Short mmCIF file of C-alpha atoms in Angstrom, two decimals:
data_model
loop_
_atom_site.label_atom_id
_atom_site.label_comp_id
_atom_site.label_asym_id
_atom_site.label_seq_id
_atom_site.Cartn_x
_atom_site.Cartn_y
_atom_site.Cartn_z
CA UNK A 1214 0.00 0.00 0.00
CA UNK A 1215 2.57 2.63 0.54
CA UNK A 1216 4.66 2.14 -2.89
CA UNK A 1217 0.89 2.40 -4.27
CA UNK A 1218 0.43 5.54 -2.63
CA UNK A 1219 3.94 7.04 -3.48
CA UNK A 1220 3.40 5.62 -6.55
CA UNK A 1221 0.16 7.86 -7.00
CA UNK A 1222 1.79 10.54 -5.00
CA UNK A 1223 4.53 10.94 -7.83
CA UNK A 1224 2.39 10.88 -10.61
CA UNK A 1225 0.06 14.04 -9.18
CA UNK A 1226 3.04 15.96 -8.19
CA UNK A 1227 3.70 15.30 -11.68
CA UNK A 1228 0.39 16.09 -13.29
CA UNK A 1229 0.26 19.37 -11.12
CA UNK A 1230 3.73 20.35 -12.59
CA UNK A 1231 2.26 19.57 -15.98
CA UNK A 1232 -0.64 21.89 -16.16
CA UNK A 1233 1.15 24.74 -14.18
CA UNK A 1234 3.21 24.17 -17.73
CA UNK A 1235 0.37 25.53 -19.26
CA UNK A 1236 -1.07 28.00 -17.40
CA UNK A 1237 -2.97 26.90 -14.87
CA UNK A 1238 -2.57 27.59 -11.23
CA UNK A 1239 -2.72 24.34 -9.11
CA UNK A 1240 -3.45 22.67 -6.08
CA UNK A 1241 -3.20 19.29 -4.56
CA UNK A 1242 -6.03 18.78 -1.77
CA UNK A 1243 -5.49 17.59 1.13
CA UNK A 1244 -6.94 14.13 1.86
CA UNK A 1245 -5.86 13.49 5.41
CA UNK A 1246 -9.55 13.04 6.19
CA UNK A 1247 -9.71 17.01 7.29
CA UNK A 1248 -13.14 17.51 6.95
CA UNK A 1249 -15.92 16.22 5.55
CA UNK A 1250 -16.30 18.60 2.72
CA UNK A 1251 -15.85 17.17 -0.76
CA UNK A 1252 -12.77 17.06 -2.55
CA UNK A 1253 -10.81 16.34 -5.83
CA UNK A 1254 -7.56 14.97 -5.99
CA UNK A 1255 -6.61 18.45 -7.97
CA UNK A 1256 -8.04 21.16 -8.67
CA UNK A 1257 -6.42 23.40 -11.16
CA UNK A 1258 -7.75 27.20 -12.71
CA UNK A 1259 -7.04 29.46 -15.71
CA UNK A 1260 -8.75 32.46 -16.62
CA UNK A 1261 -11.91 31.33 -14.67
CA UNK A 1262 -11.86 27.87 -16.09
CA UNK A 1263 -11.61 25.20 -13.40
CA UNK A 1264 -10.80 21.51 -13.49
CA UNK A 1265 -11.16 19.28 -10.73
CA UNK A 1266 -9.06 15.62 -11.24
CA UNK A 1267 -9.74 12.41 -9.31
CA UNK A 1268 -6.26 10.91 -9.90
CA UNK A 1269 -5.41 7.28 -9.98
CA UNK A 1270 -2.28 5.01 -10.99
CA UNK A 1271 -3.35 1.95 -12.09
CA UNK A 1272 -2.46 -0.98 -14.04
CA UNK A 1273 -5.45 -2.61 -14.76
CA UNK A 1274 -9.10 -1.86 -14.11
CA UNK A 1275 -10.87 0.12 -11.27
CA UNK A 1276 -14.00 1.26 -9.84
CA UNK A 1277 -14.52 4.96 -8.44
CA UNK A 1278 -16.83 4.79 -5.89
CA UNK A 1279 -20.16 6.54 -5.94
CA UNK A 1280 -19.13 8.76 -3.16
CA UNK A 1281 -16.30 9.88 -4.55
CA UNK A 1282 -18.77 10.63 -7.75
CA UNK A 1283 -20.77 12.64 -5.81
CA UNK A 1284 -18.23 14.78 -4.90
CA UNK A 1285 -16.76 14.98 -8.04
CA UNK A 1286 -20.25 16.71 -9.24
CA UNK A 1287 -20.68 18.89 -6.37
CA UNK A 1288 -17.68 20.85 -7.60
CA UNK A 1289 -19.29 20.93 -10.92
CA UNK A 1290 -22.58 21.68 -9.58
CA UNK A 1291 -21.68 24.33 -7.24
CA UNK A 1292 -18.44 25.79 -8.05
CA UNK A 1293 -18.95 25.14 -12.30
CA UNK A 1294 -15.97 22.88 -12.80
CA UNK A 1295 -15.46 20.55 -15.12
CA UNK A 1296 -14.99 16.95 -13.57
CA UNK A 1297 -12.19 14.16 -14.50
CA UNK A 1298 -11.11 10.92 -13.55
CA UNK A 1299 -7.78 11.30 -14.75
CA UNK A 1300 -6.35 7.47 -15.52
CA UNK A 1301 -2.10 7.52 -14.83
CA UNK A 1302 -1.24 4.35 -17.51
CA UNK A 1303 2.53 2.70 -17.18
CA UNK A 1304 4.12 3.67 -20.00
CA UNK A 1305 1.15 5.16 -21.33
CA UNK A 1306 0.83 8.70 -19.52
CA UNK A 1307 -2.62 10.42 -18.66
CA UNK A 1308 -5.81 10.09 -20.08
CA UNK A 1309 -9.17 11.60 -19.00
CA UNK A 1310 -12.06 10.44 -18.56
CA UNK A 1311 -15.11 13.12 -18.10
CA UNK A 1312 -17.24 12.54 -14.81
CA UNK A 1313 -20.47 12.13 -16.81
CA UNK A 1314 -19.28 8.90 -18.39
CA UNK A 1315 -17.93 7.79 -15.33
CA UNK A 1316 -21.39 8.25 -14.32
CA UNK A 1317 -22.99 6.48 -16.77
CA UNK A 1318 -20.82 3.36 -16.56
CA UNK A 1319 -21.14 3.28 -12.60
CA UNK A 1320 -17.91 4.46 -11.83
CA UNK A 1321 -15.91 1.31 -13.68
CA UNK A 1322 -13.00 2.25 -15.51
CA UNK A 1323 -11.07 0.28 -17.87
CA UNK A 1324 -9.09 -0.09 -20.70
CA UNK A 1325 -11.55 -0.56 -23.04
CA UNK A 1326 -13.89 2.41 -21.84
CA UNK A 1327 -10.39 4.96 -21.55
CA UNK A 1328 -9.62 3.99 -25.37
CA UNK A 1329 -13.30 5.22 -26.29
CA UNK A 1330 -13.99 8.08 -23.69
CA UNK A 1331 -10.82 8.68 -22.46
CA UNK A 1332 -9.33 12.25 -23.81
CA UNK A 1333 -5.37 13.42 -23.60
CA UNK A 1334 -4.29 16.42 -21.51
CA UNK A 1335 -4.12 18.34 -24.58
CA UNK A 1336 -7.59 18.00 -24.82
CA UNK A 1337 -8.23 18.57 -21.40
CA UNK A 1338 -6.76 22.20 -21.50
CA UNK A 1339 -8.22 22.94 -24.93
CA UNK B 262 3.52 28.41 18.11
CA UNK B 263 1.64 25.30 18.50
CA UNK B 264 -1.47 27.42 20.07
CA UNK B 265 -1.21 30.26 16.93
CA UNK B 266 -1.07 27.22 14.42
CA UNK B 267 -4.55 25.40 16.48
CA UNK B 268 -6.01 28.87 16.63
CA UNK B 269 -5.54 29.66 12.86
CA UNK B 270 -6.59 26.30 11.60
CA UNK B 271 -9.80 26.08 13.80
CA UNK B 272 -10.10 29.44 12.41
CA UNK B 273 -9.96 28.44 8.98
CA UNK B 274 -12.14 24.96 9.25
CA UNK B 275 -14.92 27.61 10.17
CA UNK B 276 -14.25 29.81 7.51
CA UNK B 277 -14.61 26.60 4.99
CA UNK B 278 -17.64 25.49 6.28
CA UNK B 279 -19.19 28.97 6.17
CA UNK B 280 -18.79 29.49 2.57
CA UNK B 281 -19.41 25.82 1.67
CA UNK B 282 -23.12 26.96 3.76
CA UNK B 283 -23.27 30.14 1.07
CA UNK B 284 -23.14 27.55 -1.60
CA UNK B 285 -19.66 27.36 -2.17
CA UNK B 286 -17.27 24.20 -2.81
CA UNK B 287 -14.33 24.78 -0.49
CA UNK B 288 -10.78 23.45 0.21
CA UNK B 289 -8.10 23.89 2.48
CA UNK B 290 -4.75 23.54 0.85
CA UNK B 291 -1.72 21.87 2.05
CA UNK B 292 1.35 24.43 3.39
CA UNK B 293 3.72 21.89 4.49
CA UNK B 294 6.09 22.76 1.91
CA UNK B 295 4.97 19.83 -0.18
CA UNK B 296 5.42 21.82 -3.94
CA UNK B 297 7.03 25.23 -4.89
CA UNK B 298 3.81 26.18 -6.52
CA UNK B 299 1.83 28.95 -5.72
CA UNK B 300 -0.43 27.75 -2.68
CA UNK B 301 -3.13 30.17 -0.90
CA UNK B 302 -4.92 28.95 2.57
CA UNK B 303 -8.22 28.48 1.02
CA UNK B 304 -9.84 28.01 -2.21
CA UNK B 305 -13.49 28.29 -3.05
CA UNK B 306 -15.67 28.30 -5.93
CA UNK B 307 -19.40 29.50 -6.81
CA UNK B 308 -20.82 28.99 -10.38
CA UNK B 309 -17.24 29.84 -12.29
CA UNK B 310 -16.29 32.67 -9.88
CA UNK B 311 -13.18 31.60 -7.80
CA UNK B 312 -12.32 33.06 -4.63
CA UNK B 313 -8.60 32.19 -2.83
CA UNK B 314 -7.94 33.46 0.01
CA UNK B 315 -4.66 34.14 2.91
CA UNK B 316 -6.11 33.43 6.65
CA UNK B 317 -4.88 35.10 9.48
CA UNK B 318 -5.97 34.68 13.32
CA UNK B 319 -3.94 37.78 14.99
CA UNK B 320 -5.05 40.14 17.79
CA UNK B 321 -2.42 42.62 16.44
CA UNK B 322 -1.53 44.20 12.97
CA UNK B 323 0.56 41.57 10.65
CA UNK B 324 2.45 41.86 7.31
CA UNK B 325 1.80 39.51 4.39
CA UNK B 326 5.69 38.86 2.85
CA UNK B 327 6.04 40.12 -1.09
CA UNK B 328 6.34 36.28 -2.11
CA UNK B 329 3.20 35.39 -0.38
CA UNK B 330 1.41 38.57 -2.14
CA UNK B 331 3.00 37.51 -5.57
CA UNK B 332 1.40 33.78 -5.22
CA UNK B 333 -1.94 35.34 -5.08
CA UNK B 334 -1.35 37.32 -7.55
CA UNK B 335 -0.18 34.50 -9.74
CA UNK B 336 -4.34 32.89 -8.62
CA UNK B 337 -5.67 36.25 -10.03
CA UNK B 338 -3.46 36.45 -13.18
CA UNK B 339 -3.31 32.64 -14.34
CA UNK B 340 -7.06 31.36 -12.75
CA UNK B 341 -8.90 34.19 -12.68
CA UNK B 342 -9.18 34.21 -9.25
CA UNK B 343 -10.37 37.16 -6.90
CA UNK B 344 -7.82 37.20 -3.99
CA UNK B 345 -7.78 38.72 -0.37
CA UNK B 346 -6.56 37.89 2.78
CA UNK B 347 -9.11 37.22 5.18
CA UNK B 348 -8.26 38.64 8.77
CA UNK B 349 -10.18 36.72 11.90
CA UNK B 350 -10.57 39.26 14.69
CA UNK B 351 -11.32 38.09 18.52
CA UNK B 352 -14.62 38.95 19.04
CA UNK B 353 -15.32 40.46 15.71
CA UNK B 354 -15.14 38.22 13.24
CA UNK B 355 -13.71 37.92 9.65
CA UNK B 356 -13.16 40.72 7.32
CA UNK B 357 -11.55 40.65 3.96
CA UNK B 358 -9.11 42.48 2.27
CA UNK B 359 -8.54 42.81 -1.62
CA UNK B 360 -5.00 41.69 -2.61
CA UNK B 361 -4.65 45.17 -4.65
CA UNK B 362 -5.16 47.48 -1.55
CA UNK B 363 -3.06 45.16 0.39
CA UNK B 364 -0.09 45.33 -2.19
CA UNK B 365 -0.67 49.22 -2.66
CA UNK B 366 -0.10 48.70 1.64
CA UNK B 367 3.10 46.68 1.31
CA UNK B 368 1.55 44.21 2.65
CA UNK B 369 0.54 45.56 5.95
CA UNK B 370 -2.62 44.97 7.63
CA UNK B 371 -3.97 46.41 10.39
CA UNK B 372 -6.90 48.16 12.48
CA UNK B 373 -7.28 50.90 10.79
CA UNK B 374 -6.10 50.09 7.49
CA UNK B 375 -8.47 46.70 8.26
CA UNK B 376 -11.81 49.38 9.24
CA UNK B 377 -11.12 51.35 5.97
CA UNK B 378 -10.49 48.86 3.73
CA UNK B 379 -12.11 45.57 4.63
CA UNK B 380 -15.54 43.95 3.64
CA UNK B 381 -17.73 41.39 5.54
CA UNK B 382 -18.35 37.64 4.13
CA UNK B 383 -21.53 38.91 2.85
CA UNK B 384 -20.27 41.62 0.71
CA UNK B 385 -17.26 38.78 -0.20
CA UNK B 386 -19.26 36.30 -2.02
CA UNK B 387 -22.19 39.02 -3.25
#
């Protein structure tokens, strides 16, 4: 558990570097179990635009739970973000997959549904 | 030390959960030197319009150092952000203070500067 958490640890630090890169001002949140309000992995801004990432670094396939979801969409209900799951692939980099087809597919994330949702970071930023 | 630090961050938990009750998503971001990148106490966000914001629990007047004041700067410039540093008075509460009136102040904040310049929570998120 802890080389999976430095593991995912890295690969925001590095995904926060990323989109400072182009732009955006960054944050990592806090997930020490602070409070009880929701929160994103990342959450990142540029003129007014705001993304909010649930991050993972996986090999194979996972499930997001529904809580998590519901967070996810409280930050795009409320504060008008945009959602992500953003997918960390070995030897692959990032893809992203957009909360509402997260949604739709009840949170399950694999390779099959990143190669037809999933979106690059270029993309992402566009 | 130990008290200021309890007495600021019990300070800032309330602030969170009083603009996460005015309809805002909310977080508290990490200061414990984890990146270089620009990192304010709090970040909120209502429908688009993104508010960051420097806490500070003092009795007395304070100064805000020139880097801090540049990295919320950078949340105006890059995210669109409005910044201020929000200033929690013993027995008077929170008031705000706009990052450009602060700067224009070299960063110094205090009673009377705080009475002329600062607005309530209310007229913060209106």
């Amino acid at each position: 558990m802890i080389n999976r958490y430095k593991k995912g640890y890295t690969a925001e630090r590095e995904l926060l570097h990323k989109l400072y890169g182009m732009g955006y001002v960054v944050i990592r949140a806090p997930h020490s179990g602070s409070s009880s309000l929701p929160s994103p992995d990342i959450i990142a801004a540029k003129n007014g635009k705001i993304l909010v990432i649930e991050c993972k670094s996986r090999n194979g396939a996972f499930t997001i739970h529904k809580d998590q979801l519901n967070e996810l969409r409280e930050w795009e209900m409320r504060g008008g973000a945009k959602a992500y799951v953003g997918w960390k692939i070995a030897r692959k980099g990032w893809i992203f997959l957009h909360l509402d087809d997260v949604m739709i597919n009840s949170g399950n994330i694999g390779k099959k549904f990143a190669e037809e949702k999933g979106i690059s970071i270029e993309e992402l930023v566009a």
